[in-house]
Amino acid sequence: MDQLAALATFVRAVDHGSLSAAARSVPSSLTSVSRQISALERHFGTRLLVRTTRQLALTEDGRMLYERAKSILGELKEIEERLAGNRREPSGRLRVSAPALMGRLLIAPLLGDFLRAYPSLSVDLLLVDRNVDLIEEDVHLALRVGRMPDSQLVMRKLAEVQMIHCASPDYLARRGEPHTPADLAQHDCLVFSDAPGAATWRFGREANSGARIRISGRLWVNSLDALAVAAENGAGIVRVPSWQVEKQLVEGRLRRLLREHEPAPAPLNALYQPSRLGSTKIRAFIDFLVERWRRSDPLCR
């Protein structure tokens, strides 16, 4: 048995949801695919898949092998790309995840220029406000804001993000302007969260000091876009990245508050697996973002 070929067939079967779909993707025969899966199960002495009439289900051992096999095959692909890196330009498909609002406003507008610069590359941009599993979701590069816990992932700092507080002139005329973080207890605060409830806003330039104020807002939304619109229309005080509301601040639709109490900028990091360290397509994308953002400085103001 060719173990690498069998592992690749196993991963394709799981990704496509059936043995027949995996066979069509190569193309190969259904008999050949089934034989390779069975050989893997005999080799490892355990059942990997539960076959039903409609779909495949992974056993616990199958799930572990799928994740490791996908990583191993990815590492081999990256080795091929690294060895060929000096001979050809970046090519293939690059899967990137980023926070939804950042991806929509700061990354998507640049993709046209990026794709023109690298005609052999294709990009999948996954916009989600959660931490994706790079192996499980087959993501090559993840952009995340904030200080990262200890991790085996490779991390490169791209820029910094400044969170600010603002409200509409109409709201401030009605309720007055807060001068200290403690004053927020007397105000309507707008909370960004995946679920209703209180939030904690940190103030002060030092990461491990400063005030932490518990915010129990009258309005919570799981979209920063929607919160900014609500703040423009007098709903209360919002906490957002400075780049998101730059235009509203310039035009006077929002006013920046508590500037002397703002937290230190949070790092924006690019994360990827160590096995992809030599990937020319990842390096090309990161370098492109850094160069463009350094030129326009849209993130931290």
CSV table of C-alpha atoms in Angstrom, one decimal:
chain,number,residue,atom,x,y,z
A,1,MET,CA,0.0,0.0,0.0
A,2,ASP,CA,1.2,3.5,-0.9
A,3,GLN,CA,0.4,5.2,2.4
A,4,LEU,CA,0.7,8.7,1.2
A,5,ALA,CA,-1.7,8.0,-1.7
A,6,ALA,CA,-4.1,6.2,0.7
A,7,LEU,CA,-4.0,9.1,3.1
A,8,ALA,CA,-4.7,11.6,0.3
A,9,THR,CA,-7.6,9.4,-0.8
A,10,PHE,CA,-8.9,9.3,2.8
A,11,VAL,CA,-8.8,13.1,3.1
A,12,ARG,CA,-10.5,13.6,-0.2
A,13,ALA,CA,-13.3,11.2,0.8
A,14,VAL,CA,-13.9,13.1,4.0
A,15,ASP,CA,-13.7,16.5,2.3
A,16,HIS,CA,-16.1,15.5,-0.4
A,17,GLY,CA,-18.5,13.6,1.9
A,18,SER,CA,-18.5,10.3,-0.1
A,19,LEU,CA,-16.3,7.7,-1.7
A,20,SER,CA,-17.9,8.2,-5.1
A,21,ALA,CA,-17.3,12.0,-5.0
A,22,ALA,CA,-13.7,11.4,-4.0
A,23,ALA,CA,-13.3,9.0,-6.9
A,24,ARG,CA,-14.7,11.6,-9.3
A,25,SER,CA,-12.4,14.3,-8.1
A,26,VAL,CA,-9.2,12.5,-9.1
A,27,PRO,CA,-10.7,10.8,-11.2
A,28,SER,CA,-10.4,7.2,-10.1
A,29,SER,CA,-12.7,4.2,-9.7
A,30,LEU,CA,-15.0,3.8,-6.7
A,31,THR,CA,-13.4,0.3,-6.2
A,32,SER,CA,-9.9,1.8,-6.0
A,33,VAL,CA,-11.0,4.4,-3.4
A,34,SER,CA,-12.8,1.9,-1.3
A,35,ARG,CA,-9.8,-0.5,-1.4
A,36,GLN,CA,-7.4,2.2,-0.2
A,37,ILE,CA,-9.7,3.2,2.7
A,38,SER,CA,-10.0,-0.5,3.7
A,39,ALA,CA,-6.2,-0.9,3.5
A,40,LEU,CA,-5.7,2.1,5.8
A,41,GLU,CA,-8.2,0.6,8.3
A,42,ARG,CA,-6.3,-2.7,8.2
A,43,HIS,CA,-3.0,-1.0,8.5
A,44,PHE,CA,-4.0,1.0,11.6
A,45,GLY,CA,-6.1,-1.7,13.0
A,46,THR,CA,-9.1,0.5,13.6
A,47,ARG,CA,-12.3,1.7,11.9
A,48,LEU,CA,-11.9,5.1,10.4
A,49,LEU,CA,-15.2,5.7,8.7
A,50,VAL,CA,-18.9,4.8,9.3
A,51,ARG,CA,-20.5,4.5,5.9
A,52,THR,CA,-24.2,5.2,5.5
A,53,THR,CA,-26.3,5.4,2.4
A,54,ARG,CA,-26.1,9.2,2.3
A,55,GLN,CA,-22.8,10.3,3.9
A,56,LEU,CA,-19.6,9.4,5.7
A,57,ALA,CA,-19.1,9.8,9.4
A,58,LEU,CA,-15.7,9.8,11.0
A,59,THR,CA,-15.0,7.7,14.0
A,60,GLU,CA,-12.9,9.2,16.9
A,61,ASP,CA,-9.8,7.5,15.5
A,62,GLY,CA,-10.8,8.6,12.0
A,63,ARG,CA,-11.1,12.2,13.1
A,64,MET,CA,-7.6,12.1,14.6
A,65,LEU,CA,-6.1,10.6,11.5
A,66,TYR,CA,-7.9,13.0,9.2
A,67,GLU,CA,-6.5,16.1,11.0
A,68,ARG,CA,-3.0,14.7,11.1
A,69,ALA,CA,-3.1,13.4,7.5
A,70,LYS,CA,-4.4,16.8,6.3
A,71,SER,CA,-1.5,18.5,8.1
A,72,ILE,CA,1.1,16.0,6.8
A,73,LEU,CA,-0.2,16.4,3.2
A,74,GLY,CA,-0.2,20.2,3.6
A,75,GLU,CA,3.4,20.1,4.9
A,76,LEU,CA,4.5,18.1,1.9
A,77,LYS,CA,2.8,20.6,-0.4
A,78,GLU,CA,4.5,23.4,1.3
A,79,ILE,CA,7.9,21.7,1.0
A,80,GLU,CA,7.2,21.3,-2.8
A,81,GLU,CA,6.3,25.0,-3.0
A,82,ARG,CA,9.4,26.0,-0.9
A,83,LEU,CA,11.8,24.0,-3.1
A,84,ALA,CA,10.2,25.5,-6.2
A,85,GLY,CA,10.0,29.0,-4.7
A,86,ASN,CA,13.1,30.2,-6.3
A,87,ARG,CA,12.0,28.9,-9.7
A,88,ARG,CA,8.5,30.3,-10.1
A,89,GLU,CA,6.1,32.9,-8.8
A,90,PRO,CA,3.5,32.2,-6.0
A,91,SER,CA,0.7,30.1,-7.4
A,92,GLY,CA,-2.2,28.0,-6.3
A,93,ARG,CA,-5.0,28.8,-3.8
A,94,LEU,CA,-4.5,30.8,-0.7
A,95,ARG,CA,-7.2,30.5,2.1
A,96,VAL,CA,-7.2,33.5,4.4
A,97,SER,CA,-9.5,34.2,7.4
A,98,ALA,CA,-10.0,37.7,8.9
A,99,PRO,CA,-12.4,39.6,11.2
A,100,ALA,CA,-15.6,40.3,9.2
A,101,LEU,CA,-15.5,44.1,9.3
A,102,MET,CA,-11.7,44.4,8.7
A,103,GLY,CA,-11.9,42.0,5.8
A,104,ARG,CA,-14.8,43.9,4.2
A,105,LEU,CA,-13.3,47.4,4.6
A,106,LEU,CA,-9.6,47.0,4.6
A,107,ILE,CA,-8.7,43.7,2.8
A,108,ALA,CA,-11.3,43.2,0.2
A,109,PRO,CA,-10.7,46.6,-1.5
A,110,LEU,CA,-7.0,45.5,-2.0
A,111,LEU,CA,-7.6,42.1,-3.5
A,112,GLY,CA,-8.0,43.3,-7.1
A,113,ASP,CA,-4.5,44.8,-7.0
A,114,PHE,CA,-3.1,41.7,-5.3
A,115,LEU,CA,-4.6,39.3,-7.8
A,116,ARG,CA,-3.3,41.4,-10.7
A,117,ALA,CA,0.1,41.4,-9.1
A,118,TYR,CA,0.1,37.6,-8.8
A,119,PRO,CA,-1.9,36.2,-11.7
A,120,SER,CA,-1.2,32.6,-10.8
A,121,LEU,CA,-2.8,32.9,-7.3
A,122,SER,CA,-6.4,32.5,-6.2
A,123,VAL,CA,-7.7,33.7,-2.9
A,124,ASP,CA,-10.4,32.3,-0.6
A,125,LEU,CA,-11.3,35.0,2.0
A,126,LEU,CA,-13.2,33.7,5.0
A,127,LEU,CA,-14.7,36.6,7.0
A,128,VAL,CA,-15.7,35.4,10.5
A,129,ASP,CA,-15.5,37.0,14.0
A,130,ARG,CA,-14.1,33.9,15.7
A,131,ASN,CA,-10.8,32.1,15.9
A,132,VAL,CA,-10.7,29.5,13.1
A,133,ASP,CA,-8.9,26.2,13.5
A,134,LEU,CA,-6.2,26.4,10.8
A,135,ILE,CA,-5.9,22.6,10.4
A,136,GLU,CA,-9.5,21.7,10.8
A,137,GLU,CA,-10.7,24.4,8.3
A,138,ASP,CA,-7.8,24.2,6.0
A,139,VAL,CA,-6.9,27.9,6.4
A,140,HIS,CA,-3.4,28.9,5.4
A,141,LEU,CA,-3.3,32.3,7.0
A,142,ALA,CA,-5.4,33.9,9.8
A,143,LEU,CA,-5.5,37.6,10.8
A,144,ARG,CA,-6.3,38.2,14.4
A,145,VAL,CA,-6.4,41.3,16.6
A,146,GLY,CA,-5.1,41.2,20.2
A,147,ARG,CA,-2.3,39.7,22.1
A,148,MET,CA,-2.0,36.0,21.4
A,149,PRO,CA,-1.6,33.3,24.0
A,150,ASP,CA,1.3,31.0,23.8
A,151,SER,CA,0.9,29.0,20.6
A,152,GLN,CA,2.8,26.8,18.2
A,153,LEU,CA,1.7,28.9,15.3
A,154,VAL,CA,4.1,31.3,13.6
A,155,MET,CA,3.1,34.9,14.3
A,156,ARG,CA,4.0,38.1,12.4
A,157,LYS,CA,2.8,41.5,13.6
A,158,LEU,CA,1.3,43.4,10.7
A,159,ALA,CA,0.0,46.6,12.3
A,160,GLU,CA,-1.8,48.0,15.4
A,161,VAL,CA,-5.5,48.7,16.0
A,162,GLN,CA,-6.6,51.5,18.2
A,163,MET,CA,-10.0,51.1,19.9
A,164,ILE,CA,-11.8,54.4,20.6
A,165,HIS,CA,-15.1,55.5,22.2
A,166,CYS,CA,-17.5,57.9,20.4
A,167,ALA,CA,-21.1,59.1,20.3
A,168,SER,CA,-23.2,61.4,18.2
A,169,PRO,CA,-23.4,65.2,19.0
A,170,ASP,CA,-27.2,64.7,19.5
A,171,TYR,CA,-26.6,62.0,22.2
A,172,LEU,CA,-24.0,64.1,24.0
A,173,ALA,CA,-26.3,67.2,23.9
A,174,ARG,CA,-28.9,65.2,25.7
A,175,ARG,CA,-26.8,63.2,28.1
A,176,GLY,CA,-23.6,65.1,28.6
A,177,GLU,CA,-20.0,64.0,27.8
A,178,PRO,CA,-18.2,61.5,30.1
A,179,HIS,CA,-14.8,62.7,31.3
A,180,THR,CA,-13.6,59.5,33.1
A,181,PRO,CA,-14.3,55.8,32.5
A,182,ALA,CA,-16.3,55.7,35.7
A,183,ASP,CA,-18.8,58.2,34.2
A,184,LEU,CA,-19.9,55.5,31.7
A,185,ALA,CA,-22.1,54.0,34.5
A,186,GLN,CA,-24.4,57.0,33.8
A,187,HIS,CA,-24.6,56.5,30.1
A,188,ASP,CA,-26.1,54.2,27.5
A,189,CYS,CA,-23.3,52.0,26.1
A,190,LEU,CA,-23.5,49.9,23.0
A,191,VAL,CA,-22.0,46.4,23.4
A,192,PHE,CA,-20.4,44.3,20.6
A,193,SER,CA,-21.0,40.7,21.5
A,194,ASP,CA,-22.1,37.3,20.1
A,195,ALA,CA,-24.7,37.1,23.0
A,196,PRO,CA,-26.6,39.6,25.1
A,197,GLY,CA,-25.1,40.5,28.5
A,198,ALA,CA,-22.5,42.7,30.1
A,199,ALA,CA,-19.0,43.5,28.7
A,200,THR,CA,-15.7,44.8,30.1
A,201,TRP,CA,-14.0,47.8,28.5
A,202,ARG,CA,-10.3,48.3,29.4
A,203,PHE,CA,-8.8,51.7,29.7
A,204,GLY,CA,-5.2,52.9,30.1
A,205,ARG,CA,-2.1,52.6,28.0
A,206,GLU,CA,-0.5,49.7,30.0
A,207,ALA,CA,-1.7,46.2,29.1
A,208,ASN,CA,-1.7,44.9,32.7
A,209,SER,CA,-2.9,48.0,34.5
A,210,GLY,CA,-5.5,50.7,34.2
A,211,ALA,CA,-9.2,50.6,34.7
A,212,ARG,CA,-11.5,47.8,33.7
A,213,ILE,CA,-15.1,49.0,33.5
A,214,ARG,CA,-18.0,46.6,33.4
A,215,ILE,CA,-20.5,47.8,30.8
A,216,SER,CA,-24.1,46.7,30.9
A,217,GLY,CA,-25.5,48.3,27.8
A,218,ARG,CA,-29.1,48.8,26.7
A,219,LEU,CA,-28.2,47.7,23.2
A,220,TRP,CA,-25.9,44.8,22.2
A,221,VAL,CA,-25.3,43.8,18.6
A,222,ASN,CA,-23.0,41.2,17.0
A,223,SER,CA,-22.0,43.6,14.2
A,224,LEU,CA,-19.7,46.6,14.6
A,225,ASP,CA,-21.2,48.1,11.5
A,226,ALA,CA,-24.7,48.1,13.1
A,227,LEU,CA,-23.4,49.5,16.4
A,228,ALA,CA,-21.7,52.4,14.6
A,229,VAL,CA,-25.0,53.2,12.8
A,230,ALA,CA,-26.9,53.1,16.1
A,231,ALA,CA,-24.3,55.4,17.7
A,232,GLU,CA,-24.6,57.9,14.8
A,233,ASN,CA,-28.4,57.9,15.4
A,234,GLY,CA,-28.0,58.8,19.1
A,235,ALA,CA,-28.4,55.4,20.7
A,236,GLY,CA,-25.3,55.8,23.0
A,237,ILE,CA,-21.6,55.4,23.3
A,238,VAL,CA,-19.8,52.9,21.1
A,239,ARG,CA,-16.4,51.3,21.3
A,240,VAL,CA,-15.0,50.6,17.8
A,241,PRO,CA,-11.7,50.5,15.9
A,242,SER,CA,-10.6,54.1,14.9
A,243,TRP,CA,-10.4,53.2,11.2
A,244,GLN,CA,-14.0,52.1,11.1
A,245,VAL,CA,-15.4,55.6,12.0
A,246,GLU,CA,-12.8,57.8,10.5
A,247,LYS,CA,-15.2,59.4,8.0
A,248,GLN,CA,-17.9,59.9,10.6
A,249,LEU,CA,-15.5,61.7,12.9
A,250,VAL,CA,-14.2,64.0,10.1
A,251,GLU,CA,-17.8,64.8,9.1
A,252,GLY,CA,-18.9,65.5,12.7
A,253,ARG,CA,-21.4,62.7,12.8
A,254,LEU,CA,-19.6,61.2,15.8
A,255,ARG,CA,-17.3,62.7,18.4
A,256,ARG,CA,-14.3,60.9,20.0
A,257,LEU,CA,-14.5,60.6,23.8
A,258,LEU,CA,-12.2,59.7,26.7
A,259,ARG,CA,-9.1,60.1,24.4
A,260,GLU,CA,-6.7,60.4,27.3
A,261,HIS,CA,-8.0,57.1,28.8
A,262,GLU,CA,-7.9,55.0,25.6
A,263,PRO,CA,-6.3,51.6,25.8
A,264,ALA,CA,-3.0,50.9,24.2
A,265,PRO,CA,-3.2,49.8,20.5
A,266,ALA,CA,-3.8,46.1,20.0
A,267,PRO,CA,-1.5,44.2,17.6
A,268,LEU,CA,-2.9,42.8,14.4
A,269,ASN,CA,-1.1,39.5,13.8
A,270,ALA,CA,-0.9,37.1,10.9
A,271,LEU,CA,-0.8,33.5,12.1
A,272,TYR,CA,0.1,30.4,10.2
A,273,GLN,CA,1.4,26.8,10.8
A,274,PRO,CA,5.2,26.3,11.1
A,275,SER,CA,5.0,23.9,8.2
A,276,ARG,CA,4.0,26.8,5.9
A,277,LEU,CA,7.0,28.9,6.9
A,278,GLY,CA,8.5,28.8,3.5
A,279,SER,CA,5.2,29.4,1.6
A,280,THR,CA,5.8,31.9,-1.1
A,281,LYS,CA,2.0,32.7,-1.4
A,282,ILE,CA,1.7,33.4,2.3
A,283,ARG,CA,4.8,35.6,2.3
A,284,ALA,CA,3.5,37.5,-0.8
A,285,PHE,CA,0.1,38.2,0.8
A,286,ILE,CA,1.6,39.4,4.1
A,287,ASP,CA,4.2,41.6,2.4
A,288,PHE,CA,1.5,43.1,0.2
A,289,LEU,CA,-0.8,44.0,3.2
A,290,VAL,CA,2.1,45.5,5.2
A,291,GLU,CA,3.3,47.6,2.3
A,292,ARG,CA,-0.2,48.9,1.5
A,293,TRP,CA,-1.2,49.6,5.1
A,294,ARG,CA,2.1,51.3,5.7
A,295,ARG,CA,1.5,53.5,2.8
A,296,SER,CA,-2.0,54.6,3.8
A,297,ASP,CA,-1.8,54.0,7.6
A,298,PRO,CA,-5.5,53.1,7.9
A,299,LEU,CA,-5.4,51.1,11.1
A,300,CYS,CA,-4.0,53.0,14.1
A,301,ARG,CA,-4.9,56.7,14.4
